[in-house]
């Protein structure tokens, strides 16, 4: 009994073998082609993709840097403009505070005049007022009645007192209208505390100023206070105040830049504090990813990549097909050569065997022949007796049988014989005529027509006349046999290539099946099995061997019920 | 030509003997031996053949070597090789050593006799008669 492990192992190997047997040649080439396609495609596309990716990243980085720099510069310029606007306002108010003594500003006419001048230079200034050291509004020029209002609790008032000058965040105040305050404080001439000169500016002026900063790349500009609340008029009209989250960065100096994703778009936001105010200016810029140049670059890169892929696929498809076909052809040729070598080898070994057998048989045949001859000699000298003639006839039959056997063994030896090839210029047409002179009579006896179409300009070939004769004799004889009574045989010669002569022998006999055609050149294969048609099955095998020895080729083309053509080609 | 001495040398003794008898029937003085050594002994003993029918494959000494010995002994003795195992090369080699002709077995006696006559005609050996 087989041990289980051995049993399993043998099953496994059987399975493997079975698997590989199933992989037909066609599948193998298909698989090879697929592999080639994949590998070649990878080899061709990898550098393209890497280059495209590097380009993509570099260009992206370049555009990002450019966009960020632009955002920074834009922001710095906006900050400068806003600071200049506020500084001028601040300066004007300081000038008024310095130019007019405190008590003069308490005179309505004076404050009205100062307000008119201020308003002329600074649009958006809503009113101008003086707040005494006690925090009570002392004089006022403007549309609202705010005289006597107490600002002691107002953050802006306290900030102004403590800092000397102050710009407030936007707020509603007593008037209930969004505005901000620019205020300066000055010491009372008598030294009793500080008075404050205040100008209110409506936030719409700020809104307009900010709106003027909008451009193709600046999509949003707004001010927020330190808590992140928007400083716009609209914001105060809403129930809910618009608030943004400020980046956790030091806002005391410079421009802070963040890349953010807002309403399905990548944007760059810049934040910067406005000097001497509680404000932070926020600008939103178009990110490089929304820029036309970037979109176009991406599209071009994609088109380039796709074109490359299509072109590469086509090229690789062609190369893979070509390489596979070439390998396939080479393998086929190799297989054909191997088959050829095998056939030649088979012929050689059969030849050796045949020669051995023929030699061994020749000796006993010689004895039989000699003994029969001796018996005939003896009988011819003896006197008449009963059955003498019969015995003589039997002995003659015996001699005939020996002669037949001899024919066979000699042909076998002829098949195996290694004759030296004697090369000389041979005119193929002449050899055909010689052969026909041997067998033409037999053909006409059987009413077989032989048509010749010989190329009269045929050059001589280097060959062995005797062997060529033997080959042609054999094949033409076969054609005559195949054509049969009343049949027809065509013999044609022609130059088919610059250095090849072709001879075609065609009959209109019964033809051969593909199976028979395959075996036709094998020794001992014969189709002549009829009563009066006996073949040794060596004729074509010998012809095949001789043609090969002379450096030629022999092919057979046949169709059942149509006929057969043997085509010989020889180099010139 | 009757009575000409013909020596048959063949290790197939049955063939050699029968052949000799057939030739004797046709008036030749035919003898046979089964190997080359005996053949040379016969020739050296003074029985001088006009024609030798020689096999190629024989034990001890082959036909071609024997042919050379015979030709050394007497250039005029004609040798015809009758062999079951011949080749063109052997034939050519034999011709170079002075062989008259070459036969592949089986051979008809009449063919042999004709060839012997041709060989005898060549040297025109005088008949002992």
XYZ file of C-alpha atoms in Angstrom, chain A residues 343 346-358 408-409 411-413 415-416 519-529 535-542:
40
model
C 12.533 12.420 -39.267
C 14.365 8.017 -37.922
C 15.271 7.498 -41.555
C 18.886 6.907 -40.646
C 18.115 4.358 -37.933
C 15.555 2.588 -40.084
C 18.152 2.616 -42.845
C 20.729 0.995 -40.583
C 18.216 -1.574 -39.423
C 17.098 -2.259 -42.997
C 20.687 -2.676 -44.123
C 21.361 -5.109 -41.289
C 18.271 -7.167 -42.057
C 18.966 -7.113 -45.792
C 13.535 -5.982 -52.023
C 16.765 -6.404 -50.089
C 16.237 -1.665 -52.599
C 16.515 -1.655 -48.822
C 20.240 -1.395 -49.161
C 17.778 3.190 -49.225
C 20.415 2.832 -46.581
C 3.202 9.807 -43.516
C 4.006 9.774 -47.209
C 7.764 10.233 -46.726
C 8.072 7.668 -43.946
C 9.833 4.419 -44.810
C 7.613 1.344 -45.349
C 4.509 3.484 -45.749
C 2.717 2.577 -48.950
C -0.662 3.221 -50.514
C -0.062 0.701 -53.266
C -1.908 -2.219 -51.706
C 5.088 -1.093 -53.200
C 7.891 -1.456 -50.737
C 7.072 1.867 -49.126
C 10.634 2.958 -49.657
C 10.481 4.905 -52.924
C 9.415 8.244 -51.488
C 11.480 7.815 -48.326
C 14.550 7.258 -50.509
